[in-house]
Amino acid sequence: MSSLQKIGVAVMGLGRIGSTHVKNLRLSGRANIKWLVEEDIPRAESMAERFESPPKIVHPTELDKMLTDESVNGVFVCTPTTQHEEHIKAVLNQGKAVFSEKPVTDKIETTKACYDLAESKKIPLFCAFHRRFDPSFNSVRDNIRSGKSGRLRLLRFSSHDPSHPPIDYIKQSGGILKDSTIHDLDLALWMSGSPAKSVYVQGQHFNPDIKAYGDHDLVVVIITHENGAVSIVDNGRRCCHGYDQRLEAQCEDGVFIVSNRFSHQVTQYGVNGQSSVPPIDQSFNTRYPEAYALEAEHFLDILEGKATPRISKNDTLSVMTLVQAASESKETGLKVNLS
């Protein structure tokens, strides 16, 4: 592929995250979005109108039209988790690289099968844990792993959405641990550089509709790592003041803190002593724009042969194993040991 030739890609699923990837790919200048695959054809048509050279649009039932297009080098799979296995395997079997939103699938066995297929085809399969690409989290991780601040003692993650997702989404999400907490569990393994030795989870459901589907809207997770560090995660579906994303890392000789970001930089003070501070980010799109853009660029580097996936098969299977153990702990109320 010449330096002037754009990389042919397709995007499957144009929900919030798929739309984010479309935006970043358009801004990149390196990608040529050839196809949009979407059940809601009018939504796809509305999005395609913004392109100078509109991509082709296809319903998932006619996926072969995109898969047989030899100009497509990679496919962004942003469909619901329950459809990932089918779509990922279909793409890999046509010799195209896959950018998969997390999780690759909702089961360890099927996730491994997708990676095994990719390996047999010698085709990249990249699982998108976007928070690894956030500059602030990267800085903390680099400081921890350098050892300059001494041994890591505690990682604490607070991660809360501003509002509950639609119940139709909850039905297909695989549960809060697989859908949301998995990001924090991945960061815990990545930042600590140590596998989990044990995990203990407590959950609560404040929303009766979420409870009706057997899910929780608040979980607290305690992980003991093999290197002795402890990670604590509190993850919820609703936060009254915005998209709450905080991290604290306590080492023997230093503490690193990532605070919530403000939506703007204006703080107001009044003569009567009153003051007001700006609100925090209200969605993942405004909190993690750099992370989403950087992971898309990383996938384009993979397609050009400039990089290997920064998130490996072992990384993905390790966090899926931890999620499975956390699910068991949440259901039993007991600590679960991992071998």
mmCIF file of C-alpha atoms in Angstrom, residues 12-335:
data_model
loop_
_atom_site.group_PDB
_atom_site.id
_atom_site.type_symbol
_atom_site.label_atom_id
_atom_site.label_comp_id
_atom_site.label_asym_id
_atom_site.label_seq_id
_atom_site.Cartn_x
_atom_site.Cartn_y
_atom_site.Cartn_z
ATOM 1 C CA MET A 12 -20.609 -2.302 11.201
ATOM 2 C CA GLY A 13 -23.141 -0.804 13.620
ATOM 3 C CA LEU A 14 -23.813 2.931 13.780
ATOM 4 C CA GLY A 15 -24.890 3.354 17.382
ATOM 5 C CA ARG A 16 -23.055 5.772 19.675
ATOM 6 C CA ILE A 17 -19.699 4.018 19.481
ATOM 7 C CA GLY A 18 -19.911 3.184 15.766
ATOM 8 C CA SER A 19 -20.735 6.811 15.005
ATOM 9 C CA THR A 20 -17.706 7.882 17.056
ATOM 10 C CA HIS A 21 -15.425 5.665 14.965
ATOM 11 C CA VAL A 22 -16.932 6.972 11.728
ATOM 12 C CA LYS A 23 -16.204 10.531 12.857
ATOM 13 C CA ASN A 24 -12.607 9.740 13.808
ATOM 14 C CA LEU A 25 -11.924 7.806 10.618
ATOM 15 C CA ARG A 26 -13.182 10.723 8.547
ATOM 16 C CA LEU A 27 -10.958 13.135 10.477
ATOM 17 C CA SER A 28 -7.936 10.858 10.240
ATOM 18 C CA GLY A 29 -7.318 11.379 6.554
ATOM 19 C CA ARG A 30 -5.758 7.906 6.318
ATOM 20 C CA ALA A 31 -8.947 5.873 5.914
ATOM 21 C CA ASN A 32 -11.505 5.537 3.158
ATOM 22 C CA ILE A 33 -14.824 4.333 4.610
ATOM 23 C CA LYS A 34 -16.155 2.117 1.844
ATOM 24 C CA TRP A 35 -19.192 0.630 3.568
ATOM 25 C CA LEU A 36 -21.605 1.325 6.425
ATOM 26 C CA VAL A 37 -23.413 -1.762 7.715
ATOM 27 C CA GLU A 38 -26.525 -0.895 9.692
ATOM 28 C CA GLU A 39 -30.026 -2.239 10.415
ATOM 29 C CA ASP A 40 -31.460 1.284 10.482
ATOM 30 C CA ILE A 41 -30.955 2.220 6.828
ATOM 31 C CA PRO A 42 -32.265 5.818 7.187
ATOM 32 C CA ARG A 43 -29.712 6.411 9.964
ATOM 33 C CA ALA A 44 -26.928 5.157 7.705
ATOM 34 C CA GLU A 45 -28.185 7.267 4.790
ATOM 35 C CA SER A 46 -28.233 10.373 6.976
ATOM 36 C CA MET A 47 -24.645 9.705 8.035
ATOM 37 C CA ALA A 48 -23.515 9.003 4.471
ATOM 38 C CA GLU A 49 -24.789 12.406 3.327
ATOM 39 C CA ARG A 50 -21.922 14.042 5.248
ATOM 40 C CA PHE A 51 -19.290 12.392 3.038
ATOM 41 C CA GLU A 52 -17.785 13.899 -0.082
ATOM 42 C CA SER A 53 -17.733 10.404 -1.589
ATOM 43 C CA PRO A 54 -20.558 8.599 0.255
ATOM 44 C CA PRO A 55 -19.875 5.022 1.339
ATOM 45 C CA LYS A 56 -22.107 2.188 0.244
ATOM 46 C CA ILE A 57 -24.814 1.131 2.686
ATOM 47 C CA VAL A 58 -25.933 -2.399 3.380
ATOM 48 C CA HIS A 59 -28.227 -4.147 5.854
ATOM 49 C CA PRO A 60 -26.532 -6.870 7.960
ATOM 50 C CA THR A 61 -28.637 -9.512 6.200
ATOM 51 C CA GLU A 62 -26.721 -8.659 3.010
ATOM 52 C CA LEU A 63 -23.301 -8.585 4.632
ATOM 53 C CA ASP A 64 -21.657 -10.530 1.783
ATOM 54 C CA LYS A 65 -21.802 -7.428 -0.414
ATOM 55 C CA MET A 66 -19.291 -5.739 1.873
ATOM 56 C CA LEU A 67 -17.295 -8.867 2.698
ATOM 57 C CA THR A 68 -16.534 -9.638 -0.938
ATOM 58 C CA ASP A 69 -15.266 -6.118 -1.641
ATOM 59 C CA GLU A 70 -11.506 -6.584 -2.042
ATOM 60 C CA SER A 71 -10.875 -2.876 -1.427
ATOM 61 C CA VAL A 72 -11.895 -3.292 2.231
ATOM 62 C CA ASN A 73 -8.833 -4.080 4.378
ATOM 63 C CA GLY A 74 -10.348 -3.861 7.860
ATOM 64 C CA VAL A 75 -13.755 -3.849 9.515
ATOM 65 C CA PHE A 76 -14.853 -2.053 12.685
ATOM 66 C CA VAL A 77 -17.313 -4.372 14.459
ATOM 67 C CA CYS A 78 -19.517 -2.141 16.617
ATOM 68 C CA THR A 79 -22.663 -4.267 16.620
ATOM 69 C CA PRO A 80 -24.279 -5.577 19.847
ATOM 70 C CA THR A 81 -22.100 -8.024 21.781
ATOM 71 C CA THR A 82 -24.516 -10.891 21.078
ATOM 72 C CA GLN A 83 -23.728 -10.531 17.352
ATOM 73 C CA HIS A 84 -19.958 -10.219 17.624
ATOM 74 C CA GLU A 85 -18.980 -13.855 17.190
ATOM 75 C CA GLU A 86 -20.987 -14.246 13.983
ATOM 76 C CA HIS A 87 -19.733 -10.981 12.512
ATOM 77 C CA ILE A 88 -16.091 -11.363 13.541
ATOM 78 C CA LYS A 89 -15.845 -14.859 12.111
ATOM 79 C CA ALA A 90 -17.540 -13.781 8.874
ATOM 80 C CA VAL A 91 -15.043 -10.941 8.446
ATOM 81 C CA LEU A 92 -11.994 -13.073 9.299
ATOM 82 C CA ASN A 93 -13.108 -15.806 6.899
ATOM 83 C CA GLN A 94 -13.017 -13.220 4.115
ATOM 84 C CA GLY A 95 -9.419 -12.342 4.960
ATOM 85 C CA LYS A 96 -10.091 -8.940 6.504
ATOM 86 C CA ALA A 97 -8.688 -7.596 9.781
ATOM 87 C CA VAL A 98 -11.071 -6.925 12.649
ATOM 88 C CA PHE A 99 -11.355 -4.024 15.073
ATOM 89 C CA SER A 100 -13.784 -5.361 17.690
ATOM 90 C CA GLU A 101 -15.475 -3.317 20.367
ATOM 91 C CA LYS A 102 -15.151 -4.982 23.752
ATOM 92 C CA PRO A 103 -15.849 -7.680 24.569
ATOM 93 C CA VAL A 104 -14.875 -9.756 21.544
ATOM 94 C CA THR A 105 -17.674 -12.091 22.641
ATOM 95 C CA ASP A 106 -19.434 -12.579 25.960
ATOM 96 C CA LYS A 107 -17.836 -16.003 26.611
ATOM 97 C CA ILE A 108 -14.231 -17.098 27.070
ATOM 98 C CA GLU A 109 -14.630 -20.108 24.779
ATOM 99 C CA THR A 110 -16.042 -18.166 21.842
ATOM 100 C CA THR A 111 -13.553 -15.317 22.368
ATOM 101 C CA LYS A 112 -10.695 -17.808 22.186
ATOM 102 C CA ALA A 113 -12.246 -19.366 19.071
ATOM 103 C CA CYS A 114 -12.264 -15.968 17.334
ATOM 104 C CA TYR A 115 -8.598 -15.394 18.163
ATOM 105 C CA ASP A 116 -7.711 -18.940 17.079
ATOM 106 C CA LEU A 117 -9.407 -18.298 13.729
ATOM 107 C CA ALA A 118 -7.516 -15.016 13.326
ATOM 108 C CA GLU A 119 -4.240 -16.782 14.072
ATOM 109 C CA SER A 120 -4.985 -19.567 11.596
ATOM 110 C CA LYS A 121 -5.705 -16.959 8.925
ATOM 111 C CA LYS A 122 -2.706 -14.823 9.985
ATOM 112 C CA ILE A 123 -5.059 -11.838 10.232
ATOM 113 C CA PRO A 124 -5.091 -9.241 13.055
ATOM 114 C CA LEU A 125 -7.953 -9.244 15.565
ATOM 115 C CA PHE A 126 -7.829 -6.166 17.787
ATOM 116 C CA CYS A 127 -10.022 -5.813 20.896
ATOM 117 C CA ALA A 128 -10.686 -2.139 21.592
ATOM 118 C CA PHE A 129 -10.154 -1.313 25.252
ATOM 119 C CA HIS A 130 -10.021 2.404 24.540
ATOM 120 C CA ARG A 131 -9.048 3.537 28.041
ATOM 121 C CA ARG A 132 -5.564 2.111 27.506
ATOM 122 C CA PHE A 133 -5.123 4.862 24.920
ATOM 123 C CA ASP A 134 -6.126 7.714 27.236
ATOM 124 C CA PRO A 135 -3.049 9.954 27.716
ATOM 125 C CA SER A 136 -3.664 10.458 31.458
ATOM 126 C CA PHE A 137 -4.083 6.753 32.204
ATOM 127 C CA ASN A 138 -1.010 6.009 30.089
ATOM 128 C CA SER A 139 1.025 8.464 32.139
ATOM 129 C CA VAL A 140 -0.026 6.833 35.418
ATOM 130 C CA ARG A 141 0.701 3.373 34.072
ATOM 131 C CA ASP A 142 4.153 4.406 32.849
ATOM 132 C CA ASN A 143 4.961 5.911 36.258
ATOM 133 C CA ILE A 144 3.813 2.784 38.079
ATOM 134 C CA ARG A 145 5.689 0.401 35.808
ATOM 135 C CA SER A 146 8.890 2.484 35.965
ATOM 136 C CA GLY A 147 9.154 1.724 39.691
ATOM 137 C CA LYS A 148 10.423 5.238 40.433
ATOM 138 C CA SER A 149 7.696 5.777 43.039
ATOM 139 C CA GLY A 150 8.226 2.437 44.709
ATOM 140 C CA ARG A 151 6.007 -0.586 44.909
ATOM 141 C CA LEU A 152 2.355 -0.263 43.896
ATOM 142 C CA ARG A 153 0.020 -0.685 46.854
ATOM 143 C CA LEU A 154 -3.465 0.359 45.730
ATOM 144 C CA LEU A 155 -5.371 1.131 42.549
ATOM 145 C CA ARG A 156 -8.791 2.714 42.955
ATOM 146 C CA PHE A 157 -11.185 3.224 40.028
ATOM 147 C CA SER A 158 -14.500 5.107 40.098
ATOM 148 C CA SER A 159 -16.478 4.731 36.889
ATOM 149 C CA HIS A 160 -20.119 5.826 36.645
ATOM 150 C CA ASP A 161 -22.372 6.673 33.697
ATOM 151 C CA PRO A 162 -24.576 9.775 33.905
ATOM 152 C CA SER A 163 -27.781 7.814 33.283
ATOM 153 C CA HIS A 164 -29.073 4.291 32.797
ATOM 154 C CA PRO A 165 -28.926 2.998 29.229
ATOM 155 C CA PRO A 166 -32.215 1.960 27.573
ATOM 156 C CA ILE A 167 -33.608 -1.339 28.799
ATOM 157 C CA ASP A 168 -33.362 -2.740 25.261
ATOM 158 C CA TYR A 169 -29.626 -2.155 25.545
ATOM 159 C CA ILE A 170 -29.487 -3.810 28.981
ATOM 160 C CA LYS A 171 -31.097 -6.922 27.473
ATOM 161 C CA GLN A 172 -28.221 -7.301 24.987
ATOM 162 C CA SER A 173 -25.357 -5.956 27.092
ATOM 163 C CA GLY A 174 -24.297 -9.197 28.799
ATOM 164 C CA GLY A 175 -24.578 -7.565 32.224
ATOM 165 C CA ILE A 176 -22.767 -4.692 33.910
ATOM 166 C CA LEU A 177 -19.557 -6.643 34.542
ATOM 167 C CA LYS A 178 -19.099 -7.673 30.894
ATOM 168 C CA ASP A 179 -20.448 -4.440 29.471
ATOM 169 C CA SER A 180 -19.026 -1.726 31.725
ATOM 170 C CA THR A 181 -16.824 -2.940 34.603
ATOM 171 C CA ILE A 182 -14.666 -4.870 32.133
ATOM 172 C CA HIS A 183 -12.934 -1.564 31.246
ATOM 173 C CA ASP A 184 -11.829 -1.031 34.850
ATOM 174 C CA LEU A 185 -10.814 -4.676 35.280
ATOM 175 C CA ASP A 186 -8.678 -4.426 32.151
ATOM 176 C CA LEU A 187 -7.029 -1.251 33.459
ATOM 177 C CA ALA A 188 -6.333 -2.962 36.797
ATOM 178 C CA LEU A 189 -4.488 -5.824 35.104
ATOM 179 C CA TRP A 190 -2.703 -3.523 32.654
ATOM 180 C CA MET A 191 -1.581 -0.908 35.176
ATOM 181 C CA SER A 192 -0.558 -3.329 37.916
ATOM 182 C CA GLY A 193 1.261 -5.610 35.486
ATOM 183 C CA SER A 194 0.115 -8.496 37.646
ATOM 184 C CA PRO A 195 -2.569 -11.214 37.258
ATOM 185 C CA ALA A 196 -5.464 -11.376 39.674
ATOM 186 C CA LYS A 197 -5.076 -13.758 42.599
ATOM 187 C CA SER A 198 -8.627 -13.326 43.913
ATOM 188 C CA VAL A 199 -11.725 -11.216 43.337
ATOM 189 C CA TYR A 200 -14.691 -10.279 45.512
ATOM 190 C CA VAL A 201 -17.794 -8.471 44.237
ATOM 191 C CA GLN A 202 -20.879 -6.953 45.795
ATOM 192 C CA GLY A 203 -23.724 -5.665 43.613
ATOM 193 C CA GLN A 204 -26.905 -3.661 44.031
ATOM 194 C CA HIS A 205 -29.869 -2.845 41.788
ATOM 195 C CA PHE A 206 -31.539 0.478 42.465
ATOM 196 C CA ASN A 207 -33.430 0.479 39.174
ATOM 197 C CA PRO A 208 -36.299 -2.060 39.307
ATOM 198 C CA ASP A 209 -36.288 -2.491 35.511
ATOM 199 C CA ILE A 210 -32.630 -3.501 35.571
ATOM 200 C CA LYS A 211 -33.296 -5.826 38.487
ATOM 201 C CA ALA A 212 -36.105 -7.461 36.501
ATOM 202 C CA TYR A 213 -33.556 -8.551 33.895
ATOM 203 C CA GLY A 214 -31.234 -10.013 36.520
ATOM 204 C CA ASP A 215 -28.628 -7.267 36.237
ATOM 205 C CA HIS A 216 -27.143 -4.777 38.704
ATOM 206 C CA ASP A 217 -26.646 -1.045 38.298
ATOM 207 C CA LEU A 218 -23.902 -0.737 40.922
ATOM 208 C CA VAL A 219 -20.988 -3.063 41.663
ATOM 209 C CA VAL A 220 -17.938 -2.827 43.914
ATOM 210 C CA VAL A 221 -15.014 -5.091 43.028
ATOM 211 C CA ILE A 222 -11.939 -5.883 45.125
ATOM 212 C CA ILE A 223 -9.031 -7.562 43.330
ATOM 213 C CA THR A 224 -5.928 -8.898 45.040
ATOM 214 C CA HIS A 225 -3.070 -9.172 42.564
ATOM 215 C CA GLU A 226 -0.315 -11.757 42.623
ATOM 216 C CA ASN A 227 2.255 -9.006 43.257
ATOM 217 C CA GLY A 228 0.393 -7.964 46.430
ATOM 218 C CA ALA A 229 -1.273 -4.844 45.045
ATOM 219 C CA VAL A 230 -5.004 -4.343 45.588
ATOM 220 C CA SER A 231 -7.427 -2.840 43.052
ATOM 221 C CA ILE A 232 -10.827 -1.466 44.076
ATOM 222 C CA VAL A 233 -13.476 -0.644 41.473
ATOM 223 C CA ASP A 234 -16.818 1.059 42.039
ATOM 224 C CA ASN A 235 -18.848 1.047 38.844
ATOM 225 C CA GLY A 236 -22.404 2.267 38.358
ATOM 226 C CA ARG A 237 -25.024 2.882 35.710
ATOM 227 C CA ARG A 238 -26.117 6.269 37.045
ATOM 228 C CA CYS A 239 -24.358 9.340 38.427
ATOM 229 C CA CYS A 240 -26.340 12.509 39.093
ATOM 230 C CA HIS A 241 -23.574 14.977 38.188
ATOM 231 C CA GLY A 242 -22.159 13.512 34.973
ATOM 232 C CA TYR A 243 -19.745 10.929 33.571
ATOM 233 C CA ASP A 244 -17.644 10.108 36.625
ATOM 234 C CA GLN A 245 -14.183 8.770 35.663
ATOM 235 C CA ARG A 246 -11.522 8.882 38.380
ATOM 236 C CA LEU A 247 -8.360 6.957 39.165
ATOM 237 C CA GLU A 248 -5.977 6.900 42.105
ATOM 238 C CA ALA A 249 -2.751 4.908 42.281
ATOM 239 C CA GLN A 250 -0.947 4.724 45.623
ATOM 240 C CA CYS A 251 2.665 3.626 45.541
ATOM 241 C CA GLU A 252 5.131 3.471 48.433
ATOM 242 C CA ASP A 253 6.708 6.798 47.499
ATOM 243 C CA GLY A 254 4.057 8.586 45.498
ATOM 244 C CA VAL A 255 0.383 8.951 44.650
ATOM 245 C CA PHE A 256 -1.028 9.526 41.166
ATOM 246 C CA ILE A 257 -4.536 10.887 40.678
ATOM 247 C CA VAL A 258 -6.608 11.315 37.522
ATOM 248 C CA SER A 259 -9.594 13.530 38.276
ATOM 249 C CA ASN A 260 -12.772 14.175 36.336
ATOM 250 C CA ARG A 261 -12.388 16.599 33.481
ATOM 251 C CA PHE A 262 -14.460 19.763 33.362
ATOM 252 C CA SER A 263 -16.551 20.465 30.280
ATOM 253 C CA HIS A 264 -15.001 23.953 30.123
ATOM 254 C CA GLN A 265 -12.454 26.010 32.074
ATOM 255 C CA VAL A 266 -14.598 28.845 33.488
ATOM 256 C CA THR A 267 -15.009 29.081 37.266
ATOM 257 C CA GLN A 268 -17.220 31.896 38.574
ATOM 258 C CA TYR A 269 -16.826 33.694 41.923
ATOM 259 C CA GLY A 270 -19.300 36.244 43.309
ATOM 260 C CA VAL A 271 -19.027 39.133 45.802
ATOM 261 C CA ASN A 272 -21.380 37.369 48.202
ATOM 262 C CA GLY A 273 -19.034 34.412 48.489
ATOM 263 C CA GLN A 274 -20.916 32.164 46.097
ATOM 264 C CA SER A 275 -19.009 30.355 43.410
ATOM 265 C CA SER A 276 -19.722 27.926 40.635
ATOM 266 C CA VAL A 277 -17.491 25.423 38.903
ATOM 267 C CA PRO A 278 -18.100 23.950 35.456
ATOM 268 C CA PRO A 279 -19.784 20.552 35.168
ATOM 269 C CA ILE A 280 -17.760 17.438 34.423
ATOM 270 C CA ASP A 281 -17.993 15.613 31.094
ATOM 271 C CA GLN A 282 -21.427 14.175 30.437
ATOM 272 C CA SER A 283 -20.559 11.252 28.141
ATOM 273 C CA PHE A 284 -17.773 8.928 27.059
ATOM 274 C CA ASN A 285 -17.488 10.818 23.769
ATOM 275 C CA THR A 286 -16.395 14.039 25.478
ATOM 276 C CA ARG A 287 -14.269 12.337 28.172
ATOM 277 C CA TYR A 288 -12.290 10.048 25.867
ATOM 278 C CA PRO A 289 -12.019 11.746 22.446
ATOM 279 C CA GLU A 290 -8.230 11.342 22.318
ATOM 280 C CA ALA A 291 -8.420 7.682 23.355
ATOM 281 C CA TYR A 292 -10.925 6.781 20.625
ATOM 282 C CA ALA A 293 -8.946 8.663 17.983
ATOM 283 C CA LEU A 294 -5.636 7.106 19.056
ATOM 284 C CA GLU A 295 -6.968 3.536 19.077
ATOM 285 C CA ALA A 296 -8.399 4.024 15.562
ATOM 286 C CA GLU A 297 -5.003 5.316 14.398
ATOM 287 C CA HIS A 298 -3.372 2.295 16.035
ATOM 288 C CA PHE A 299 -5.641 -0.049 14.068
ATOM 289 C CA LEU A 300 -4.759 1.770 10.852
ATOM 290 C CA ASP A 301 -1.081 1.273 11.764
ATOM 291 C CA ILE A 302 -1.822 -2.446 12.178
ATOM 292 C CA LEU A 303 -3.451 -2.573 8.736
ATOM 293 C CA GLU A 304 -0.384 -0.895 7.213
ATOM 294 C CA GLY A 305 1.954 -3.345 8.940
ATOM 295 C CA LYS A 306 3.496 -0.622 11.100
ATOM 296 C CA ALA A 307 2.368 -2.100 14.440
ATOM 297 C CA THR A 308 1.142 -5.239 16.141
ATOM 298 C CA PRO A 309 -1.987 -5.057 18.327
ATOM 299 C CA ARG A 310 -1.228 -3.415 21.677
ATOM 300 C CA ILE A 311 -3.971 -5.564 23.221
ATOM 301 C CA SER A 312 -3.130 -9.226 22.768
ATOM 302 C CA LYS A 313 -5.119 -12.435 22.789
ATOM 303 C CA ASN A 314 -3.728 -13.161 26.254
ATOM 304 C CA ASP A 315 -4.747 -9.689 27.509
ATOM 305 C CA THR A 316 -8.319 -10.209 26.339
ATOM 306 C CA LEU A 317 -8.609 -13.752 27.689
ATOM 307 C CA SER A 318 -7.116 -12.668 31.032
ATOM 308 C CA VAL A 319 -9.712 -9.946 31.570
ATOM 309 C CA MET A 320 -12.494 -12.292 30.406
ATOM 310 C CA THR A 321 -11.323 -14.849 32.990
ATOM 311 C CA LEU A 322 -11.421 -12.134 35.635
ATOM 312 C CA VAL A 323 -14.918 -11.067 34.531
ATOM 313 C CA GLN A 324 -16.103 -14.663 34.783
ATOM 314 C CA ALA A 325 -14.695 -14.992 38.308
ATOM 315 C CA ALA A 326 -16.220 -11.621 39.253
ATOM 316 C CA SER A 327 -19.610 -12.780 37.962
ATOM 317 C CA GLU A 328 -19.364 -15.890 40.116
ATOM 318 C CA SER A 329 -18.486 -13.788 43.163
ATOM 319 C CA LYS A 330 -21.363 -11.389 42.495
ATOM 320 C CA GLU A 331 -23.845 -14.260 42.348
ATOM 321 C CA THR A 332 -22.518 -16.193 45.370
ATOM 322 C CA GLY A 333 -21.404 -13.272 47.534
ATOM 323 C CA LEU A 334 -18.088 -15.079 48.104
ATOM 324 C CA LYS A 335 -14.493 -14.348 47.246
#
